[in-house]
Short mmCIF file of C-alpha atoms in Angstrom, two decimals:
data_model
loop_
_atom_site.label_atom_id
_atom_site.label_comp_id
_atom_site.label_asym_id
_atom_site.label_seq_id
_atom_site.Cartn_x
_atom_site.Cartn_y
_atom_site.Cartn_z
CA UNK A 26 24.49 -18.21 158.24
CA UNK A 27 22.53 -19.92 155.45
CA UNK A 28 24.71 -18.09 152.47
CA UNK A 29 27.86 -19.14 154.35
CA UNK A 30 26.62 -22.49 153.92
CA UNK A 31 25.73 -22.04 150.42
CA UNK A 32 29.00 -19.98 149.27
CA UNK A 33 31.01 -23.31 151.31
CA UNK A 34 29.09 -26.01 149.66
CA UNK A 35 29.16 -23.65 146.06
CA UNK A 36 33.31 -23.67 146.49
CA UNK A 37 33.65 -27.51 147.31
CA UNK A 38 32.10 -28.14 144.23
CA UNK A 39 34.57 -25.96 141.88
CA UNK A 40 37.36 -27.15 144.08
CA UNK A 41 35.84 -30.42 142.98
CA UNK A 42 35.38 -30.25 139.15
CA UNK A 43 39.08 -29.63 137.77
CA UNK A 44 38.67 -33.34 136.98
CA UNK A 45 35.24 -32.41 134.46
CA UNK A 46 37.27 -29.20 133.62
CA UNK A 47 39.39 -31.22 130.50
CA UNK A 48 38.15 -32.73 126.96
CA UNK A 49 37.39 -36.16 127.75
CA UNK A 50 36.23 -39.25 126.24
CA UNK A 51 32.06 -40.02 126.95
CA UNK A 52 32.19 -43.90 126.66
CA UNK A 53 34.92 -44.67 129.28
CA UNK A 54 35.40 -48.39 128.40
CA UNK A 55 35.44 -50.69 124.92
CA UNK A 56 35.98 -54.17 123.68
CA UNK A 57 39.01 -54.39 121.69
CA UNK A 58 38.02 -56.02 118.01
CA UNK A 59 34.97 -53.96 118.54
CA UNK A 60 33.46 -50.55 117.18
CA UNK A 61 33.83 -47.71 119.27
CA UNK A 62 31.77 -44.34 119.10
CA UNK A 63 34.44 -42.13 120.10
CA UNK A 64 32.45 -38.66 121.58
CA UNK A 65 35.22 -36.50 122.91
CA UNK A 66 32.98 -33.42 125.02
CA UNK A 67 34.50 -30.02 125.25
CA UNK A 68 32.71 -28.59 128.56
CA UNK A 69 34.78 -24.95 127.92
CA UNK A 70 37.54 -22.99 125.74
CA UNK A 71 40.98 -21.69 126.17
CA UNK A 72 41.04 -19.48 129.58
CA UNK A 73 37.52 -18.02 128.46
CA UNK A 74 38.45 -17.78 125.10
CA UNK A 75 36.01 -19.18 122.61
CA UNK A 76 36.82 -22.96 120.58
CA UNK A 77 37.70 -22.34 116.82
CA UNK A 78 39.36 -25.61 116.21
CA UNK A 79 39.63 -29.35 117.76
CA UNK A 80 42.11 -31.96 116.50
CA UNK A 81 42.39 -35.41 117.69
CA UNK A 82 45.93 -37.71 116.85
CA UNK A 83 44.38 -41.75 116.10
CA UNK A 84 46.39 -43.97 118.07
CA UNK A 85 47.80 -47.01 116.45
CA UNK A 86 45.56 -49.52 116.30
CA UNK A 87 42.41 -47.50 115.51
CA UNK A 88 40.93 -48.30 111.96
CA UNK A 89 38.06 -47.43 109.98
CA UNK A 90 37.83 -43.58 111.53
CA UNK A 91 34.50 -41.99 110.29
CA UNK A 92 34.07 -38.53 111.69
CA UNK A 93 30.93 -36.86 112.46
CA UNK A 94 30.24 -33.85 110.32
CA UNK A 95 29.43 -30.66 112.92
CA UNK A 96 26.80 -27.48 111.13
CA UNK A 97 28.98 -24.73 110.65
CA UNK A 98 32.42 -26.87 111.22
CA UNK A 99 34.39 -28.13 108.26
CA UNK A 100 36.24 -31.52 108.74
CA UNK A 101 39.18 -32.76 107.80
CA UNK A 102 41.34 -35.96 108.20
CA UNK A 103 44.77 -36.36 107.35
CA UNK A 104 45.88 -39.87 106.04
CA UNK A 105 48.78 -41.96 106.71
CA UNK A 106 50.50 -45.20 106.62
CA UNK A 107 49.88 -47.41 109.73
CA UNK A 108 52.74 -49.62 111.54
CA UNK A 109 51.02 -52.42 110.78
CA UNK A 110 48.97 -54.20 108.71
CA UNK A 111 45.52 -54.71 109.72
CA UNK A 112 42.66 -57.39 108.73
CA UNK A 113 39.43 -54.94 108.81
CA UNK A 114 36.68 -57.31 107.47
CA UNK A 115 38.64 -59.26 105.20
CA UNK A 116 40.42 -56.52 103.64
CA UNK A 117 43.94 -56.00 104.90
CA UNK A 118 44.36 -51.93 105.47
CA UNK A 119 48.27 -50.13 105.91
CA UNK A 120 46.88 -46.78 106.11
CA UNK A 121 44.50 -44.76 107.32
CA UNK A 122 42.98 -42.01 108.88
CA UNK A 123 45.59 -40.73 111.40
CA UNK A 124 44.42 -37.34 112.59
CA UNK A 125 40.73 -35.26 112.53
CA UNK A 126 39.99 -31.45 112.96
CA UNK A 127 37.01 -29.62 113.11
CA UNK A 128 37.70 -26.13 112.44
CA UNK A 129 35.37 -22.93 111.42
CA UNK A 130 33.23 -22.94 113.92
CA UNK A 131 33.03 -21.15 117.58
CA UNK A 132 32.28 -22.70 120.37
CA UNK A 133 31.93 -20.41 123.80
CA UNK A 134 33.57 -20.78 126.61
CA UNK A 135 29.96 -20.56 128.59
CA UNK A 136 28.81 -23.54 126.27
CA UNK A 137 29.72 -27.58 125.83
CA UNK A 138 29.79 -29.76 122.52
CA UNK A 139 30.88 -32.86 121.17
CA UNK A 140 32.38 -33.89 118.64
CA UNK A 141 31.81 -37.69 117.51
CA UNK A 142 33.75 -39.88 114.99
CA UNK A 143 33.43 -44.11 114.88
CA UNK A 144 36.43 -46.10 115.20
CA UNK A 145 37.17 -49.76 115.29
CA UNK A 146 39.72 -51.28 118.02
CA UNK A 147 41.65 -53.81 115.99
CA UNK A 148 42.14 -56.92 118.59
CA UNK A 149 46.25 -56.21 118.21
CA UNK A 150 45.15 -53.69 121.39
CA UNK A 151 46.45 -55.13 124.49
CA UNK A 152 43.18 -55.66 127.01
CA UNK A 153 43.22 -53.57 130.59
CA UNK A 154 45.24 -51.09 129.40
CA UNK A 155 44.45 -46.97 128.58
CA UNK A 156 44.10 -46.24 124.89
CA UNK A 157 44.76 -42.09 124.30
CA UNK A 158 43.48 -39.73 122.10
CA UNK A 159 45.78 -36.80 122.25
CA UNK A 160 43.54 -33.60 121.25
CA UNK A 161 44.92 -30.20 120.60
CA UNK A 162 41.64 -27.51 121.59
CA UNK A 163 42.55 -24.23 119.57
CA UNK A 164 40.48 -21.11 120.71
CA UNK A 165 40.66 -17.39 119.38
CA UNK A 166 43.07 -16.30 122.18
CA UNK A 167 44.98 -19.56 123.04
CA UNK A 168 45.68 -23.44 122.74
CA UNK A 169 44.88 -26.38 125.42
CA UNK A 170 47.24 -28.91 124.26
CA UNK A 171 45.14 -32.28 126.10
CA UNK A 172 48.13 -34.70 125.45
CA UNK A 173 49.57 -35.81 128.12
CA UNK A 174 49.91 -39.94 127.82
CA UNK A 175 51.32 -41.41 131.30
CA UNK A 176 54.17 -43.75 131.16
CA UNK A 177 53.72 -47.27 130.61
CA UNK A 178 52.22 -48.92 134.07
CA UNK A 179 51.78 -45.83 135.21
CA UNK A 180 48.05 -45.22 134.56
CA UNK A 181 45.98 -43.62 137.55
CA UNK A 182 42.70 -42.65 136.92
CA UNK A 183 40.86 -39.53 134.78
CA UNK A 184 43.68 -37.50 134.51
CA UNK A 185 46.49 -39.88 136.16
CA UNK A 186 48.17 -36.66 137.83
CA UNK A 187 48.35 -34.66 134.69
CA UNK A 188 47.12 -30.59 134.02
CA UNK A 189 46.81 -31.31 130.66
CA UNK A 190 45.65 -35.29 129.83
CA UNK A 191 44.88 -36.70 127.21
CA UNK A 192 41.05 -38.28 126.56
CA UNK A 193 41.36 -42.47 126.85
CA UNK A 194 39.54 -45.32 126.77
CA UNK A 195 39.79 -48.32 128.86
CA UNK A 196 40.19 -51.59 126.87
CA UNK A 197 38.30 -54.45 127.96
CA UNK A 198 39.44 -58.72 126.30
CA UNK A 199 37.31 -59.02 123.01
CA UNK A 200 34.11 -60.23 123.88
#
């Protein structure tokens, strides 16, 4: 009687966790016109499959991108030309960083990382919204493609109905 209980309560929990199953973004809310650490946790790989590779897309609007170097991962950012000009302490910026990868390293599927990089939320960010980091999770046998965005007003929580969503943020009004 007392495993039945254990094996019920064991298989409520996994039926419970698809929502901790996806990359995901630690700090769940930030200022806009603020910094922003920006820890995106990987809690597993591709279908068992070990991580080799991680890239996250900036969203417009994100400035001054300084990844985290990982031991035994080499970064990379690519550059590119923003929509819009931005005032980032008195200096006006049209490009920047607009995607990261950490690649070379191996990350099991029976382990969890992070992987860190600080940002700044310009204050052209519109307030009580969702801001998404579309990631791309390659893995020796595989890729999780986390970038599913919801449509505008549609929103809806941690993974607003999607298999594969992309990490956000909630903005908060500059403080």
């Amino acid at each position: 009687m007392r495993s039945n209980t254990l094996l019920i309560a064991t298989a409520a929990l996994l039926a419970a966790s698809p929502a901790v199953a996806h990359i995901t973004l630690e700090g769940k809310q930030a200022a806009v016109g603020s910094y922003y650490k920006a820890v995106f946790a990987v809690p597993h790989g591709c279908a068992g499959s070990a991580t080799i590779k991680i890239r996250v897309q900036i969203p417009e609007g994100v400035i001054g991108v300084k990844p985290m170097p990982k031991p035994g991962w080499t970064l990379d950012t690519v550059t590119g030309k923003y929509a819009a000009q931005y005032d980032y302490h008195g200096a006006k910026l049209a490009e920047g960083v607009k995607e990261v990868a950490w690649s070379g390293g191996k990350l099991s599927d029976q382990n969890y990382d992070e992987f860190v990089m600080q940002t700044f939320l310009t204050d052209t960010l519109k307030p009580n919204t969702t801001l998404y980091f579309p990631v791309v999770q390659e893995c020796e046998q595989g890729v999780s493609r986390w970038i599913d965005v919801p449509a505008e007003g549609q929103g809806g929580g941690h993974d607003h109905g999607s298999k594969t969503p992309a990490p956000g943020v909630k903005l908060l009004p500059k403080s």
